PDB file of C-alpha atoms in Angstrom:
ATOM      1  CA  UNK A   1      56.494  73.899 160.682  1.00 49.00           C
ATOM      2  CA  UNK A   2      57.804  74.352 164.223  1.00 51.00           C
ATOM      3  CA  UNK A   3      55.769  73.920 167.237  1.00 50.00           C
ATOM      4  CA  UNK A   4      55.775  77.859 167.737  1.00 54.00           C
ATOM      5  CA  UNK A   5      54.627  78.429 164.157  1.00 53.00           C
ATOM      6  CA  UNK A   6      51.629  76.131 164.611  1.00 58.00           C
ATOM      7  CA  UNK A   7      50.503  77.895 167.851  1.00 61.00           C
ATOM      8  CA  UNK A   8      47.229  79.280 166.723  1.00 63.00           C
ATOM      9  CA  UNK A   9      47.053  82.407 168.827  1.00 63.00           C
ATOM     10  CA  UNK A  10      50.327  83.707 167.301  1.00 68.00           C
ATOM     11  CA  UNK A  11      49.417  83.228 163.624  1.00 87.00           C
ATOM     12  CA  UNK A  12      49.177  85.943 161.021  1.00 87.00           C
ATOM     13  CA  UNK A  13      45.538  84.553 160.446  1.00 87.00           C
ATOM     14  CA  UNK A  14      44.386  84.935 164.032  1.00 88.00           C
ATOM     15  CA  UNK A  15      45.920  88.333 164.317  1.00 90.00           C
ATOM     16  CA  UNK A  16      44.206  89.343 161.063  1.00 91.00           C
ATOM     17  CA  UNK A  17      40.852  88.156 162.345  1.00 92.00           C
ATOM     18  CA  UNK A  18      41.218  89.850 165.665  1.00 92.00           C
ATOM     19  CA  UNK A  19      42.397  93.131 164.007  1.00 95.00           C
ATOM     20  CA  UNK A  20      39.421  92.948 161.681  1.00 94.00           C
ATOM     21  CA  UNK A  21      36.911  92.288 164.347  1.00 96.00           C
ATOM     22  CA  UNK A  22      38.268  95.037 166.579  1.00 97.00           C
ATOM     23  CA  UNK A  23      38.435  97.629 163.822  1.00 96.00           C
ATOM     24  CA  UNK A  24      35.039  96.744 162.461  1.00 95.00           C
ATOM     25  CA  UNK A  25      33.527  96.995 165.942  1.00 96.00           C
ATOM     26  CA  UNK A  26      35.075 100.347 166.622  1.00 97.00           C
ATOM     27  CA  UNK A  27      34.365 101.868 163.207  1.00 97.00           C
ATOM     28  CA  UNK A  28      30.760 100.705 163.362  1.00 95.00           C
ATOM     29  CA  UNK A  29      30.312 102.069 166.883  1.00 97.00           C
ATOM     30  CA  UNK A  30      31.607 105.528 165.810  1.00 97.00           C
ATOM     31  CA  UNK A  31      29.530 105.650 162.754  1.00 97.00           C
ATOM     32  CA  UNK A  32      26.442 104.634 164.591  1.00 97.00           C
ATOM     33  CA  UNK A  33      27.036 107.223 167.331  1.00 97.00           C
ATOM     34  CA  UNK A  34      27.747 110.169 165.122  1.00 96.00           C
ATOM     35  CA  UNK A  35      25.691 109.390 162.003  1.00 97.00           C
ATOM     36  CA  UNK A  36      23.160 106.723 162.844  1.00 96.00           C
ATOM     37  CA  UNK A  37      24.703 104.407 160.083  1.00 97.00           C
ATOM     38  CA  UNK A  38      25.984 100.858 160.307  1.00 95.00           C
ATOM     39  CA  UNK A  39      29.213  99.993 158.395  1.00 95.00           C
ATOM     40  CA  UNK A  40      26.867  97.942 156.034  1.00 95.00           C
ATOM     41  CA  UNK A  41      24.557 100.970 155.565  1.00 97.00           C
ATOM     42  CA  UNK A  42      27.733 103.022 154.827  1.00 97.00           C
ATOM     43  CA  UNK A  43      29.192 100.482 152.292  1.00 96.00           C
ATOM     44  CA  UNK A  44      25.775 100.378 150.361  1.00 98.00           C
ATOM     45  CA  UNK A  45      25.604 104.124 150.343  1.00 98.00           C
ATOM     46  CA  UNK A  46      29.178 104.675 149.115  1.00 97.00           C
ATOM     47  CA  UNK A  47      28.728 101.857 146.418  1.00 97.00           C
ATOM     48  CA  UNK A  48      25.563 103.665 145.131  1.00 98.00           C
ATOM     49  CA  UNK A  49      27.147 107.171 145.327  1.00 98.00           C
ATOM     50  CA  UNK A  50      29.964 106.041 142.988  1.00 97.00           C
ATOM     51  CA  UNK A  51      27.711 103.941 140.630  1.00 97.00           C
ATOM     52  CA  UNK A  52      26.828 105.265 137.209  1.00 96.00           C
ATOM     53  CA  UNK A  53      23.590 107.295 137.657  1.00 96.00           C
ATOM     54  CA  UNK A  54      23.940 106.666 141.492  1.00 98.00           C
ATOM     55  CA  UNK A  55      21.965 103.523 141.094  1.00 96.00           C
ATOM     56  CA  UNK A  56      22.720  99.657 140.879  1.00 97.00           C
ATOM     57  CA  UNK A  57      20.707  96.486 140.126  1.00 95.00           C
ATOM     58  CA  UNK A  58      19.981  95.091 143.658  1.00 94.00           C
ATOM     59  CA  UNK A  59      21.579  91.761 142.886  1.00 93.00           C
ATOM     60  CA  UNK A  60      24.753  93.710 141.618  1.00 95.00           C
ATOM     61  CA  UNK A  61      24.745  95.679 144.912  1.00 96.00           C
ATOM     62  CA  UNK A  62      24.415  92.525 146.889  1.00 95.00           C
ATOM     63  CA  UNK A  63      27.497  91.044 145.304  1.00 93.00           C
ATOM     64  CA  UNK A  64      29.470  94.337 145.647  1.00 93.00           C
ATOM     65  CA  UNK A  65      28.838  94.450 149.379  1.00 94.00           C
ATOM     66  CA  UNK A  66      29.280  90.761 149.811  1.00 92.00           C
ATOM     67  CA  UNK A  67      25.610  90.073 151.015  1.00 93.00           C
ATOM     68  CA  UNK A  68      23.155  87.490 149.975  1.00 93.00           C
ATOM     69  CA  UNK A  69      19.936  88.518 148.226  1.00 91.00           C
ATOM     70  CA  UNK A  70      17.908  88.262 151.344  1.00 94.00           C
ATOM     71  CA  UNK A  71      20.510  90.309 153.272  1.00 95.00           C
ATOM     72  CA  UNK A  72      20.598  93.019 150.752  1.00 96.00           C
ATOM     73  CA  UNK A  73      16.765  93.269 150.774  1.00 95.00           C
ATOM     74  CA  UNK A  74      16.688  93.571 154.563  1.00 96.00           C
ATOM     75  CA  UNK A  75      19.448  96.255 154.435  1.00 97.00           C
ATOM     76  CA  UNK A  76      17.853  98.233 151.659  1.00 97.00           C
ATOM     77  CA  UNK A  77      14.398  98.073 153.304  1.00 96.00           C
ATOM     78  CA  UNK A  78      15.767  99.822 156.210  1.00 96.00           C
ATOM     79  CA  UNK A  79      17.586 102.469 154.087  1.00 98.00           C
ATOM     80  CA  UNK A  80      14.310 102.959 152.032  1.00 97.00           C
ATOM     81  CA  UNK A  81      12.290 103.553 155.172  1.00 97.00           C
ATOM     82  CA  UNK A  82      14.727 106.205 156.257  1.00 96.00           C
ATOM     83  CA  UNK A  83      14.543 107.793 152.761  1.00 98.00           C
ATOM     84  CA  UNK A  84      18.175 107.319 151.995  1.00 98.00           C
ATOM     85  CA  UNK A  85      17.606 104.848 149.192  1.00 98.00           C
ATOM     86  CA  UNK A  86      14.601 104.382 146.678  1.00 97.00           C
ATOM     87  CA  UNK A  87      13.601 101.318 144.828  1.00 94.00           C
ATOM     88  CA  UNK A  88      13.122 101.636 141.102  1.00 93.00           C
ATOM     89  CA  UNK A  89      11.779  99.198 138.711  1.00 91.00           C
ATOM     90  CA  UNK A  90      13.313  98.346 135.228  1.00 85.00           C
ATOM     91  CA  UNK A  91      11.018  99.434 132.478  1.00 85.00           C
ATOM     92  CA  UNK A  92      12.278  96.605 130.118  1.00 87.00           C
ATOM     93  CA  UNK A  93      12.447  93.821 132.699  1.00 85.00           C
ATOM     94  CA  UNK A  94       9.891  93.515 135.521  1.00 82.00           C
ATOM     95  CA  UNK A  95      12.153  91.119 137.309  1.00 85.00           C
ATOM     96  CA  UNK A  96      14.882  93.656 137.823  1.00 89.00           C
ATOM     97  CA  UNK A  97      14.850  96.324 140.447  1.00 92.00           C
ATOM     98  CA  UNK A  98      17.280  98.981 141.182  1.00 95.00           C
ATOM     99  CA  UNK A  99      18.533 100.501 144.329  1.00 97.00           C
ATOM    100  CA  UNK A 100      18.813 104.438 143.764  1.00 98.00           C
ATOM    101  CA  UNK A 101      20.666 106.805 146.120  1.00 98.00           C
ATOM    102  CA  UNK A 102      18.255 109.635 147.069  1.00 98.00           C
ATOM    103  CA  UNK A 103      19.151 113.207 147.811  1.00 98.00           C
ATOM    104  CA  UNK A 104      18.836 112.564 151.515  1.00 98.00           C
ATOM    105  CA  UNK A 105      21.189 109.571 151.087  1.00 98.00           C
ATOM    106  CA  UNK A 106      23.698 111.820 149.406  1.00 98.00           C
ATOM    107  CA  UNK A 107      23.515 114.232 152.225  1.00 98.00           C
ATOM    108  CA  UNK A 108      23.821 111.561 154.766  1.00 97.00           C
ATOM    109  CA  UNK A 109      26.778 109.880 153.178  1.00 98.00           C
ATOM    110  CA  UNK A 110      28.552 113.167 152.619  1.00 96.00           C
ATOM    111  CA  UNK A 111      28.097 114.101 156.314  1.00 96.00           C
ATOM    112  CA  UNK A 112      29.374 110.719 157.360  1.00 97.00           C
ATOM    113  CA  UNK A 113      32.166 110.284 154.885  1.00 96.00           C
ATOM    114  CA  UNK A 114      34.809 112.756 156.294  1.00 95.00           C
ATOM    115  CA  UNK A 115      34.577 111.631 159.901  1.00 96.00           C
ATOM    116  CA  UNK A 116      34.531 107.969 158.797  1.00 97.00           C
ATOM    117  CA  UNK A 117      37.548 108.379 156.642  1.00 97.00           C
ATOM    118  CA  UNK A 118      39.370 110.179 159.583  1.00 97.00           C
ATOM    119  CA  UNK A 119      38.452 107.277 161.872  1.00 98.00           C
ATOM    120  CA  UNK A 120      40.009 104.805 159.409  1.00 97.00           C
ATOM    121  CA  UNK A 121      43.114 106.846 159.254  1.00 97.00           C
ATOM    122  CA  UNK A 122      43.343 107.051 162.939  1.00 97.00           C
ATOM    123  CA  UNK A 123      42.632 103.433 163.719  1.00 97.00           C
ATOM    124  CA  UNK A 124      44.327 101.840 160.619  1.00 96.00           C
ATOM    125  CA  UNK A 125      46.329 104.120 158.222  1.00 95.00           C
ATOM    126  CA  UNK A 126      48.356 106.004 160.859  1.00 96.00           C
ATOM    127  CA  UNK A 127      49.760 102.569 162.051  1.00 96.00           C
ATOM    128  CA  UNK A 128      51.717 101.992 158.837  1.00 96.00           C
ATOM    129  CA  UNK A 129      53.983 103.978 156.670  1.00 96.00           C
ATOM    130  CA  UNK A 130      52.843 104.705 153.031  1.00 96.00           C
ATOM    131  CA  UNK A 131      55.153 101.877 151.854  1.00 97.00           C
ATOM    132  CA  UNK A 132      53.775  99.430 154.447  1.00 97.00           C
ATOM    133  CA  UNK A 133      50.083 100.226 153.325  1.00 96.00           C
ATOM    134  CA  UNK A 134      51.066  99.640 149.780  1.00 96.00           C
ATOM    135  CA  UNK A 135      52.817  96.263 150.785  1.00 96.00           C
ATOM    136  CA  UNK A 136      49.730  95.311 152.895  1.00 93.00           C
ATOM    137  CA  UNK A 137      47.460  95.949 150.043  1.00 93.00           C
ATOM    138  CA  UNK A 138      49.631  94.035 147.787  1.00 93.00           C
ATOM    139  CA  UNK A 139      49.810  91.038 150.251  1.00 91.00           C
ATOM    140  CA  UNK A 140      45.959  91.080 150.846  1.00 89.00           C
ATOM    141  CA  UNK A 141      45.406  91.296 147.075  1.00 89.00           C
ATOM    142  CA  UNK A 142      46.875  87.830 146.780  1.00 90.00           C
ATOM    143  CA  UNK A 143      44.122  86.132 148.785  1.00 85.00           C
ATOM    144  CA  UNK A 144      41.545  84.255 146.867  1.00 83.00           C
ATOM    145  CA  UNK A 145      38.314  86.327 146.327  1.00 69.00           C
ATOM    146  CA  UNK A 146      40.242  89.482 147.400  1.00 60.00           C
ATOM    147  CA  UNK A 147      38.960  91.228 144.276  1.00 62.00           C
ATOM    148  CA  UNK A 148      35.243  89.839 144.362  1.00 60.00           C
ATOM    149  CA  UNK A 149      33.758  93.088 145.382  1.00 52.00           C
ATOM    150  CA  UNK A 150      35.746  95.993 143.906  1.00 49.00           C
ATOM    151  CA  UNK A 151      35.691  98.805 146.549  1.00 43.00           C
ATOM    152  CA  UNK A 152      34.856 102.334 145.985  1.00 45.00           C
ATOM    153  CA  UNK A 153      36.927 104.973 148.023  1.00 40.00           C
ATOM    154  CA  UNK A 154      35.880 104.210 151.585  1.00 45.00           C
TER     155      UNK A 154
END
């Protein structure tokens, strides 16, 4: 590796980290300003929206959005207090609880989804040709844990 290749500020890794941080910050800012949702809120709502019966076991939801058990509990508590998500107990196993998307949650998600997807296109998608986006997806798919949480369509 040459001296220039080992110069940390110019590595693909650092550029990836900076791009991720900047995009996440801007997308989150826009979502919060327009819809009073964080990116994590949106991620949970979209996961539930596409889940069978619009509900998931809380532990599966945590894995899906890459949160710890305590992290998903805090996030869901906030969404529950806003009426966007409800808690449902499992009839056959008292240890299991489900997060269920409410009608208010569906409305909130549907109101936010169009503008959020437009923001993603503006800030990310429009910077690449369709072929480059496919190539980028393929390259990122090679990373370990890239498929840990299968994304829905957001």
